[in-house]
XYZ file of C-alpha atoms in Angstrom:
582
model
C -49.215 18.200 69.030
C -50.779 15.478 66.680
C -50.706 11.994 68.107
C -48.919 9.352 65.952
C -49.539 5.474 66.244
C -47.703 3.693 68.849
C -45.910 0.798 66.841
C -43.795 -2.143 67.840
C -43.282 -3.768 65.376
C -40.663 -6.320 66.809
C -43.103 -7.877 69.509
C -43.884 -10.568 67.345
C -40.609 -11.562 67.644
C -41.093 -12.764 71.189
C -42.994 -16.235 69.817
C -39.238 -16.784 68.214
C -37.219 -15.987 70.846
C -35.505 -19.090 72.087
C -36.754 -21.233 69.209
C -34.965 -19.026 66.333
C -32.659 -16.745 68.477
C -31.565 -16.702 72.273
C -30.517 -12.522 72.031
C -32.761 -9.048 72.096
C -32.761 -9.607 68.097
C -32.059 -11.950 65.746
C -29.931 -11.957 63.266
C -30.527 -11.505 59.260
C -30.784 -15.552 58.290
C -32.372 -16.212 61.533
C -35.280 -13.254 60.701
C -35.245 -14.822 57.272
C -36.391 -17.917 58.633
C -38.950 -16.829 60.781
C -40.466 -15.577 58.258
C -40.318 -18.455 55.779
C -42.220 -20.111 58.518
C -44.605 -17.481 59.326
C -44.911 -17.311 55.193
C -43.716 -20.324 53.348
C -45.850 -19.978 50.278
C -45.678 -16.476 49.952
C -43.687 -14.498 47.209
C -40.139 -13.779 48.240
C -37.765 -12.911 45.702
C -39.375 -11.786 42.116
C -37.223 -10.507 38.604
C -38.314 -10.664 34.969
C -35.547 -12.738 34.051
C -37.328 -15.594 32.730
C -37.796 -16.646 28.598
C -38.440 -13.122 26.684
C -38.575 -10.761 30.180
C -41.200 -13.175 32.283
C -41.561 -13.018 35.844
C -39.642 -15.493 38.197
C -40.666 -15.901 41.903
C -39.103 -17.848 44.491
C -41.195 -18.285 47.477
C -39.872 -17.539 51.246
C -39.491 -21.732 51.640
C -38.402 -22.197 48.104
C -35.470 -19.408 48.804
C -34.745 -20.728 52.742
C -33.786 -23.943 51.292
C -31.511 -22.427 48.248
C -30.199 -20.336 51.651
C -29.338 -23.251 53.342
C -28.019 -25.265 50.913
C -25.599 -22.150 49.629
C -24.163 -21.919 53.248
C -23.650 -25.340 53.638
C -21.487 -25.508 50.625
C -19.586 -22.612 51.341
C -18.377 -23.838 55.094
C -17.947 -27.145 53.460
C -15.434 -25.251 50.952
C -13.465 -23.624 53.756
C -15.467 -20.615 54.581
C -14.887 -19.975 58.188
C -16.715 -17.596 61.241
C -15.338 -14.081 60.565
C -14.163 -14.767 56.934
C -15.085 -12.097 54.365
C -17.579 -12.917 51.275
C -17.627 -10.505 48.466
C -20.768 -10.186 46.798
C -21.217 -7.998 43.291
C -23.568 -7.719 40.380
C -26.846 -6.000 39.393
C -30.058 -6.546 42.342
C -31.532 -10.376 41.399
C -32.440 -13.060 43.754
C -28.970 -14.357 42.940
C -27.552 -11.799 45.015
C -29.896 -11.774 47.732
C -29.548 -15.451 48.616
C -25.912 -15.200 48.182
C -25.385 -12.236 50.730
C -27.621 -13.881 53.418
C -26.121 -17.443 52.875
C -22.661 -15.920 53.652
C -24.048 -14.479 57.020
C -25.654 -18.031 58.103
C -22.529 -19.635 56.811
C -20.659 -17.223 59.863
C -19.373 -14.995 57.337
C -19.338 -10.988 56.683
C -20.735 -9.952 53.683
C -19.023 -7.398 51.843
C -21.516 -5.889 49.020
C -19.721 -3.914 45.762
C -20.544 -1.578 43.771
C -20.879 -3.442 40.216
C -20.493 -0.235 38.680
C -16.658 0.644 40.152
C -13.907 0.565 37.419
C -11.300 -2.387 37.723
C -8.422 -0.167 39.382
C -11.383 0.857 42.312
C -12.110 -2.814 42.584
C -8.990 -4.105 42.963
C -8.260 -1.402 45.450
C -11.563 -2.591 47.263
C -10.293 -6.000 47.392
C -6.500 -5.183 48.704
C -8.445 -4.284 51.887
C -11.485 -6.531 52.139
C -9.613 -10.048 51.197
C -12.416 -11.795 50.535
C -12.290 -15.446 51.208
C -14.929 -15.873 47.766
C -16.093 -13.520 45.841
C -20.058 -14.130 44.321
C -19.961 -12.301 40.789
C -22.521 -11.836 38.219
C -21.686 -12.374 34.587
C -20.380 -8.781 33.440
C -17.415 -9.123 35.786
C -16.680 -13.084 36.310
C -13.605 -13.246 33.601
C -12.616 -10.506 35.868
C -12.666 -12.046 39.514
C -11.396 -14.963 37.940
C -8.263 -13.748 36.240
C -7.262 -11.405 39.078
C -8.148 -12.700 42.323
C -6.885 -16.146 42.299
C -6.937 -16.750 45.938
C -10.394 -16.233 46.149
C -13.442 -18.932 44.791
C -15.181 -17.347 42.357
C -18.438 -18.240 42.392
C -21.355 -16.933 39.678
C -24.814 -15.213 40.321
C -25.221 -15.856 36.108
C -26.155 -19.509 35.103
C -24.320 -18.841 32.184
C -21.149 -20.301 34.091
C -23.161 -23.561 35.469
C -20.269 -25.231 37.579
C -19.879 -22.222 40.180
C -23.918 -20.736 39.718
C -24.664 -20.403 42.740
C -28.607 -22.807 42.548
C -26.040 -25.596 41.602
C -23.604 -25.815 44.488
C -24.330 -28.269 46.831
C -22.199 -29.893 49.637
C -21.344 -32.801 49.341
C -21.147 -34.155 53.091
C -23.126 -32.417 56.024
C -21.602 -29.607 57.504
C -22.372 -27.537 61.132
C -23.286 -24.413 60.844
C -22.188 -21.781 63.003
C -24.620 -20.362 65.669
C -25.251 -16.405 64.901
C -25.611 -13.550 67.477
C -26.718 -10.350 67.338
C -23.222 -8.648 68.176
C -21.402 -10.715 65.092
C -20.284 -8.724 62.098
C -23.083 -8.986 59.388
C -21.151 -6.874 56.975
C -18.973 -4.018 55.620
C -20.192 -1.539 53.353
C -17.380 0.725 51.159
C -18.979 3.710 51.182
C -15.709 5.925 49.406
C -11.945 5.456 49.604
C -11.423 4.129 45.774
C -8.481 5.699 45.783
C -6.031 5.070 48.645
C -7.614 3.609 51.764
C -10.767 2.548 51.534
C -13.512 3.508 54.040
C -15.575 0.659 55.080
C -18.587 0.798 57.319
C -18.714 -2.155 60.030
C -22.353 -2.964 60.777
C -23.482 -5.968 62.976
C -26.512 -7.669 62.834
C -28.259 -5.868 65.915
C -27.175 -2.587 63.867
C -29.359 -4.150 60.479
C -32.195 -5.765 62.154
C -32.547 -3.025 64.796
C -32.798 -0.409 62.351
C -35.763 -2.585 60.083
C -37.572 -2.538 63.313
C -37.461 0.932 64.732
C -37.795 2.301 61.103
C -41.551 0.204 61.114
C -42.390 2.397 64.239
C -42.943 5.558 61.440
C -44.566 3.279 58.922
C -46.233 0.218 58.757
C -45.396 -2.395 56.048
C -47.407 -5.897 55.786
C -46.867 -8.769 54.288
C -49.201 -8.114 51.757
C -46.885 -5.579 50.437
C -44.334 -5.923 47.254
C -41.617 -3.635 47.812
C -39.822 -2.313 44.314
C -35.569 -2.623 44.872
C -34.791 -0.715 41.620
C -31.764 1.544 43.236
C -28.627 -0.968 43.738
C -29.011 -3.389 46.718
C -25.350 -3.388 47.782
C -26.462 0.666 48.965
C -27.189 0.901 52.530
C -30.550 2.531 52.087
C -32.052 0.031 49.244
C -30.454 -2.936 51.152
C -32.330 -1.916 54.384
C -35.238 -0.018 53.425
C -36.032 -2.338 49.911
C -34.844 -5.769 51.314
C -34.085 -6.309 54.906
C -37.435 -4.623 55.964
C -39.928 -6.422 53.744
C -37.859 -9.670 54.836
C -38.591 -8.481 58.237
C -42.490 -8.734 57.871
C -42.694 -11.886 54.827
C -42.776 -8.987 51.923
C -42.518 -9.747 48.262
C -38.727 -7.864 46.705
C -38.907 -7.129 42.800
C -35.520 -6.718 42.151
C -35.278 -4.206 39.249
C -31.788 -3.678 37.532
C -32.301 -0.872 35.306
C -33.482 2.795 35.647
C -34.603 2.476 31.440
C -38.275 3.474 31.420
C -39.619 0.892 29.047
C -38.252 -1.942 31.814
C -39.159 0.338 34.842
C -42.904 0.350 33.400
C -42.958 -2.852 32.725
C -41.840 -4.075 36.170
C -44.643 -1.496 38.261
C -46.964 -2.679 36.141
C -46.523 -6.253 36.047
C -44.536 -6.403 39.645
C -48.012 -4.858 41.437
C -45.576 -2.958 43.363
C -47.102 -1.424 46.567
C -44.273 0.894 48.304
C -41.382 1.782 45.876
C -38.232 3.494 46.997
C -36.117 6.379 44.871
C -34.240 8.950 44.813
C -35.043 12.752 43.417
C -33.747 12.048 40.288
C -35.865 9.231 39.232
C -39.023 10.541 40.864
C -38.660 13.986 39.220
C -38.369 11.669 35.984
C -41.485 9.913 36.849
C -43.369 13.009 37.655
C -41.916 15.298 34.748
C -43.395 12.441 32.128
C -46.887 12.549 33.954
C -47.068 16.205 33.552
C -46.391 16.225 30.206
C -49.086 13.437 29.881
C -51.644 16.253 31.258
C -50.183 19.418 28.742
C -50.380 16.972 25.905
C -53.954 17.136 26.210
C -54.637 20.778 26.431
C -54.544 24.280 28.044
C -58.195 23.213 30.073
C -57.273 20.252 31.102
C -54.138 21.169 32.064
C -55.747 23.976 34.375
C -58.511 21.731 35.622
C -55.498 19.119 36.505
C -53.690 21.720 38.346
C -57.277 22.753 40.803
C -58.137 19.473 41.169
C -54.458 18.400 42.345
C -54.013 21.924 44.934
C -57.702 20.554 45.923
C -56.761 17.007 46.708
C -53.654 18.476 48.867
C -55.612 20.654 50.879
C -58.800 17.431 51.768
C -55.531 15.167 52.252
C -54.377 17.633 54.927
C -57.519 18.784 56.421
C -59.249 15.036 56.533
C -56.141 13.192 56.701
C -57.847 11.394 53.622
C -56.329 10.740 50.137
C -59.035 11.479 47.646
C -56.181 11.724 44.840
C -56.920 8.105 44.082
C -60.107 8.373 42.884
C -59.748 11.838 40.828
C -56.829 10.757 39.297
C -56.996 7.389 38.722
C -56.338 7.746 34.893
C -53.196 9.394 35.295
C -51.880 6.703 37.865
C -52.869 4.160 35.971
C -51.182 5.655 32.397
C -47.851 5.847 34.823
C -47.988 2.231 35.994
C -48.249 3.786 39.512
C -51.931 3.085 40.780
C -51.110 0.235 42.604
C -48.839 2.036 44.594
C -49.300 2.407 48.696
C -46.552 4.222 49.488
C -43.692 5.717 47.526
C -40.182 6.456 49.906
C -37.636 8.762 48.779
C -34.239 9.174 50.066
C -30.761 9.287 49.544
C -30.762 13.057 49.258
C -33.303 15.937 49.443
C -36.483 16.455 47.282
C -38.303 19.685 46.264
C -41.033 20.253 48.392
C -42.921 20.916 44.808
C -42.739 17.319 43.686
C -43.291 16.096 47.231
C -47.058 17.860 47.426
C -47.695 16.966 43.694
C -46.990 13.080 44.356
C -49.719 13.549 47.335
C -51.953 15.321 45.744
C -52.271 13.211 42.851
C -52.847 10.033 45.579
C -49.722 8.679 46.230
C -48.815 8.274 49.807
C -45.685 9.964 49.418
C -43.112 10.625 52.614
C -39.310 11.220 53.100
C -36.674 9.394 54.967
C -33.223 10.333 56.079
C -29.884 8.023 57.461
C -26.367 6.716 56.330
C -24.662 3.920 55.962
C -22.859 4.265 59.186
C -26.550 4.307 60.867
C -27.943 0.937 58.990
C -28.921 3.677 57.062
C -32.551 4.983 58.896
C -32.779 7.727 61.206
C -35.494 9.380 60.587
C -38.847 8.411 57.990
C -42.209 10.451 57.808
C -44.921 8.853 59.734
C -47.933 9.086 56.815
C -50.762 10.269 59.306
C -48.459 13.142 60.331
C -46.149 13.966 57.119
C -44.136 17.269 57.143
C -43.031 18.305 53.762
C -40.349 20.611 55.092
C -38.724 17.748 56.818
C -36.542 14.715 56.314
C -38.737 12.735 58.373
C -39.349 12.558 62.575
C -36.271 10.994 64.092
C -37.258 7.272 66.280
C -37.360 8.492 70.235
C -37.303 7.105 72.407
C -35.178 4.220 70.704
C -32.728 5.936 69.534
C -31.468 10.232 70.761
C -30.845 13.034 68.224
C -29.627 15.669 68.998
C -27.692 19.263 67.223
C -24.309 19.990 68.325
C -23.685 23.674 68.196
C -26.828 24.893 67.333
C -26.543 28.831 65.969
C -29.094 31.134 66.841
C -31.549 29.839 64.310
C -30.725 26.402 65.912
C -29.028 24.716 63.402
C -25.749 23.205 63.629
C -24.660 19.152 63.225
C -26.913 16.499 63.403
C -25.785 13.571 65.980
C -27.131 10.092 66.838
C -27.156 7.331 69.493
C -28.882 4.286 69.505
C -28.354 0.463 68.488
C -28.315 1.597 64.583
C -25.311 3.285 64.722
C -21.975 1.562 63.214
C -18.845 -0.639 65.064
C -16.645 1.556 63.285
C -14.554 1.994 59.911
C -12.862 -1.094 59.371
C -9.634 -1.195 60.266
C -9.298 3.063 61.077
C -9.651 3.781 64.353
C -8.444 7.233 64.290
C -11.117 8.276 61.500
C -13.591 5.992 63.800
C -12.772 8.044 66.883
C -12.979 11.434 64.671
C -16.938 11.107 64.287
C -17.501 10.305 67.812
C -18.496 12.527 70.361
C -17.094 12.341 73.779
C -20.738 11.275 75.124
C -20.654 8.486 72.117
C -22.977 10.664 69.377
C -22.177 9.844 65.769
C -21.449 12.877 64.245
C -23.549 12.755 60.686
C -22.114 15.712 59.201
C -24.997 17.410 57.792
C -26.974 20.297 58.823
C -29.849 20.558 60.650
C -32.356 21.702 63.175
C -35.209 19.548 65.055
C -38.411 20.960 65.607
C -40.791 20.180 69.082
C -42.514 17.662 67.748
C -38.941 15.575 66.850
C -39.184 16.433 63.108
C -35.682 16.672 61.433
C -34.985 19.712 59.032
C -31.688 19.423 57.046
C -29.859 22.455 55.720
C -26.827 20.431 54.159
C -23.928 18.902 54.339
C -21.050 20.560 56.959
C -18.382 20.219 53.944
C -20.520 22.100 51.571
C -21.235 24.971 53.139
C -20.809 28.245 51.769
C -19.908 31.181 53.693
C -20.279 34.464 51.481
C -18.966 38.059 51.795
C -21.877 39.305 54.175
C -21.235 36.067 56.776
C -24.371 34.737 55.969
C -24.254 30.550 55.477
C -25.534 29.246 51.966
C -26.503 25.663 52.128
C -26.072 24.637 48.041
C -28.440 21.893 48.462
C -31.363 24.477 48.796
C -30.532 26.111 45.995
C -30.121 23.168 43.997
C -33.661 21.632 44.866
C -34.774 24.675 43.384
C -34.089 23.453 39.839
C -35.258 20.030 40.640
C -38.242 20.207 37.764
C -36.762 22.237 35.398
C -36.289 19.656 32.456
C -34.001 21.539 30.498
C -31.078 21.169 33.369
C -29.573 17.966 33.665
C -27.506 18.425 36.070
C -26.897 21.265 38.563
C -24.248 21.436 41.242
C -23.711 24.986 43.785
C -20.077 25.766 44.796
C -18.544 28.909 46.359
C -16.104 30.498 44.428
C -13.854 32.894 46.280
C -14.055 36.424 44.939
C -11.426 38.526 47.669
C -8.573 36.115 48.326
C -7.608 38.168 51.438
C -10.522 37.728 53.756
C -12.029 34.688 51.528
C -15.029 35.282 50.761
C -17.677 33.654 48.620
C -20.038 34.556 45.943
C -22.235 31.528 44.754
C -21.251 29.912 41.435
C -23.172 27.119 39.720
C -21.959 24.436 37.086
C -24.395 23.593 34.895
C -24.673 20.530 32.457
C -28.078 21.593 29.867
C -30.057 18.431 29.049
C -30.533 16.780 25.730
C -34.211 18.499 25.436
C -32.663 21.974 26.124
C -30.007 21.764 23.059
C -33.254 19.534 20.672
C -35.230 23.182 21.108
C -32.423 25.521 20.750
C -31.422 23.285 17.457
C -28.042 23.224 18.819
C -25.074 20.561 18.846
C -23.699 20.101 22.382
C -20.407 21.932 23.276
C -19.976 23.600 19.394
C -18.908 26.721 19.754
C -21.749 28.517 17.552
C -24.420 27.706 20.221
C -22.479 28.423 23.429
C -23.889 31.402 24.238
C -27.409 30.568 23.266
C -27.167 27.530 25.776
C -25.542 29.918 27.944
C -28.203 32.368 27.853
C -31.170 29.869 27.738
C -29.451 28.729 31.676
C -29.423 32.074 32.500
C -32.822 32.254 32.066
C -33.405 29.664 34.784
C -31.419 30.864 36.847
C -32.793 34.106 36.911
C -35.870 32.451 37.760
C -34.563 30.667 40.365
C -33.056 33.899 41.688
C -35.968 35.881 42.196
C -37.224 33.178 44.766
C -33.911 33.208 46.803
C -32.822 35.504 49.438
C -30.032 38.372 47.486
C -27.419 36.778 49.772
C -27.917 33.165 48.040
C -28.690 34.064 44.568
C -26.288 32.710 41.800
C -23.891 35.168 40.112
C -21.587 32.801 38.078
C -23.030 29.843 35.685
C -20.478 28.012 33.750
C -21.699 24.836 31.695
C -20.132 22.036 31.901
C -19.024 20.165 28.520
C -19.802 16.842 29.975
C -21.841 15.535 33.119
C -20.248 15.434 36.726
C -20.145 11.667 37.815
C -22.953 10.526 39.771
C -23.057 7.785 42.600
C -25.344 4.606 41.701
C -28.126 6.392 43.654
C -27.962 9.437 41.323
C -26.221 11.514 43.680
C -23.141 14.393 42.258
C -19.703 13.244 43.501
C -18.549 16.435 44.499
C -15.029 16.253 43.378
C -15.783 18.515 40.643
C -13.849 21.526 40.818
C -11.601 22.012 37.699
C -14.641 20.017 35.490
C -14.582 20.889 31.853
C -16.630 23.719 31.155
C -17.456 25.229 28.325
């Protein structure tokens, strides 16, 4: 069994204790400000917002004071201990200061999505009833026109009397005391359409979970942490903002995926651990690839040996070497200065996983969910598995598999001081994913190996049960198409082929990618070039296939006429039976 590096992380917390915070852990504005004195002059909060794209830093004392000048104003305009605080927009220091100023003003934070259509917000807000709502300037008219109860406040300086760097309190105001069993905030994570499900987390949930995370991986405050993915998502807000808070990190809040602005911001941002999903690091890695082909057949195989090389020193020495052999390449990506790259938020090919190390990127997996602050499990980097989600926190926290089958898998469960109050306000669906012994019950797949190492099949709902009884997880076929360019999207289903004992072939819907139709010289969804797009998938998929055990191979593609609709972490929304298909 390898031995992995003892951390605990939160015993510098005991100089604090009674000075900052009287309970086992502090709370999110009382960490904030330990570290603002730990780190006054140090970068906090960083964008490119500035004249023509420049860089704008606040410093940990420059944004404790903009903190606590925001919460004063806001219990001076009525906001009370309990009261909800809706926060939306695009990731900026705007936002940041805004959702932690609500917490030290005794309030819960309730993060949107900004990218929810009206009818979803207003649904969000029926249930949430937010005493002020903090808005950045795509949706202010809106707040303002339909939520007239609420103070509408703005994250834009476009609307000057309600920015929120110009309200100030007029008179001096007490703030509330926090604790670590208050109500930091409630995360919608679904329910746009009748009830909405929100996640309760307190503060001990959020500032337990930046702590136990750190004993898998070590983060400094030398480190800039990249929050590209939206900040109002469990896993950016905790991995990408509460944890580099946690240690006096620098954030660069990023608000667009475009690749001119995401170059520009590794680049100039420094950025030292970055967090993503597949998506955009299958992006990232498809355009350094072609980088490599576009300068030849040798150098393309030379690439390839000197990449399965790397790997194989990396694992043998526990030394990355990839640095130095391919510091070019990093460099031409705007990814050199890169410590550690985290992905999450679903699961990555273990293809793109080894090529990231091998090319000298510390490069490790993670695994949670909003109702668990989101971390459960992260990939120490002296003792990475590729095959796994990451090596679960014991003895902090217990994992466990409720009815394992014979191969051991069967649904993942939790305990520990991570793990949610509840759904707000649904105490029967609360109860539902609660085990009689108090285990959240995840709902995905999986099997632990000796060494505490998390291996996820899927998700329970998804599961596919075909003709010979065998279980086909679709997420494992899907990963399988992960760097095929030509695919855009690709989402397994079942499809029932005997109706009387309900069995299920495997079926995949297929949307072909811009570069696919370019080199077919075809016009999306014209009938003339359906069955050459057709074909071309089939192609893939035969590929794909030939890897796959006969019981999980695909035997129905249909392509889709336009794209399933994705999460803002680039995730399917799996409501897509009865899509349009060509």
């Amino acid at each position: 069994m390898a031995v992995l590096i003892e951390r605990k992380p939160w015993l510098m917390l005991d100089e604090w204790r009674g000075k900052m915070f009287t309970d086992e852990w502090p709370t999110l504005p009382q960490l904030f400000f330990i570290s603002a004195e730990r780190f006054p002059n140090r970068p906090c909060f960083t964008d490119f917002e500035g004249e023509g794209g420049a860089k704008n830093t606040l410093t940990y004392s420059q944004a404790a004071q903009k903190i606590r000048q925001l919460a004063c104003w806001m219990v001076a305009n009525g906001v009370k201990k309990g009261d909800h605080v809706a926060v939306t927009g695009k990731n900026s220091p705007q936002w940041a200061i805004s959702f932690i100023s609500a917490m030290y003003a005794g309030a819960i934070a309730v993060p949107l999505d900004y990218a929810l259509h009206d009818s979803e917000v207003k649904n969000l807000m029926r249930v949430a009833n937010p005493k002020m709502i903090f808005s950045d300037e795509e949706k202010y008219d809106f707040f303002s026109e339909n939520f007239s109860d609420s103070i509408i406040c703005s994250l834009s300086p476009k609307f000057q009397e309600t920015y929120v760097y110009n309200l100030l309190a007029e008179q001096a105001v007490q703030l509330p005391q926090g604790q670590q069993d208050d109500i930091a905030a409630i995360l919608f994570t679904s329910g746009t359409t009748g009830n909405p499900k929100g996640v309760v987390l307190s503060q001990k949930n959020l500032i337990s979970d930046a702590f136990i995370a750190q004993t898998n991986l070590s983060i400094f405050e030398t480190d800039i942490f990249y929050a590209l993915l939206p900040i109002h998502h469990g896993y950016t807000m905790q991995a990408a903002f509460i944890c580099p808070i946690s240690v006096g990190a620098e954030i660069v809040f990023g608000k667009s995926m475009a690749v001119t602005r995401l170059m520009k911001e590794l680049k100039e941002g420094g950025i030292t651990i970055m967090l993503g999903v597949p998506l955009l690091y299958n992006k990232l890695l498809s355009g350094i690839r072609k980088g490599i082909r576009a300068k030849g057949p040798v150098v393309s195989l030379i690439m390839k040996f000197l990449m399965n090389l790397s790997f194989v020193l990396r694992k043998i020495t526990g030394h990355n070497y990839g640095k130095v052999l391919f510091k070019s390449v990093l460099q031409a990506a705007n990814i050199y200065t890169l410590r550690v790259a985290i992905c999450g938020g679903g699961p990555l090919a273990d293809s793109v996983f080894k090529a990231y190390n091998a090319a000298g990127i510390d490069f490790i997996q993670g695994y949670g969910l909003t109702e668990t602050s989101p971390i459960i499990a992260l990939n120490p980097l002296e003792h990475f598995k590729i095959e796994s989600v990451g090596r679960d926190f014991s003895p902090y926290m217990e994992m466990k598999i409720l009815n394992p089958d014979e191969n051991g898998v069967g649904e993942v469960a939790v305990k520990g001081p991570m793990v949610m109050q509840g759904y707000y306000n649904m105490s029967e669906e609360t109860a539902a994913v609660f085990t009689e012994d108090g285990f959240f019950k995840t709902g995905d797949l999986g099997w632990i190996d000796s060494e505490h190492y998390l291996m996820l099949c899927g998700r329970a709902k998804n599961l596919i049960v075909t003709d010979g009884g065998k279980n086909v997880y679709p997420e494992e076929i899907e990963d399988a198409f992960q760097l095929y360019d030509e695919i855009e999207q690709i989402t397994v289903q079942g499809y029932v082929t005997e109706k009387d004992t309900k069995s299920e072939k495997i079926e995949a819907l297929v949307y072909p990618s811009d570069e696919l139709l370019k080199r077919l010289n075809v016009v999306r969804n014209e009938k003339s070039g359906e069955k050459l797009v057709l074909d071309a998938v089939q192609e893939y998929v035969s590929k794909v296939n030939k890897t796959l055990q006969p019981y999980a191979r695909i035997s129905k593609v249909t392509v889709l006429e336009a794209p399933l609709e994705m999460t803002t972490t680039r995730k399917v929304k799996r409501n897509y039976k009865g899509q349009p298909k060509a």
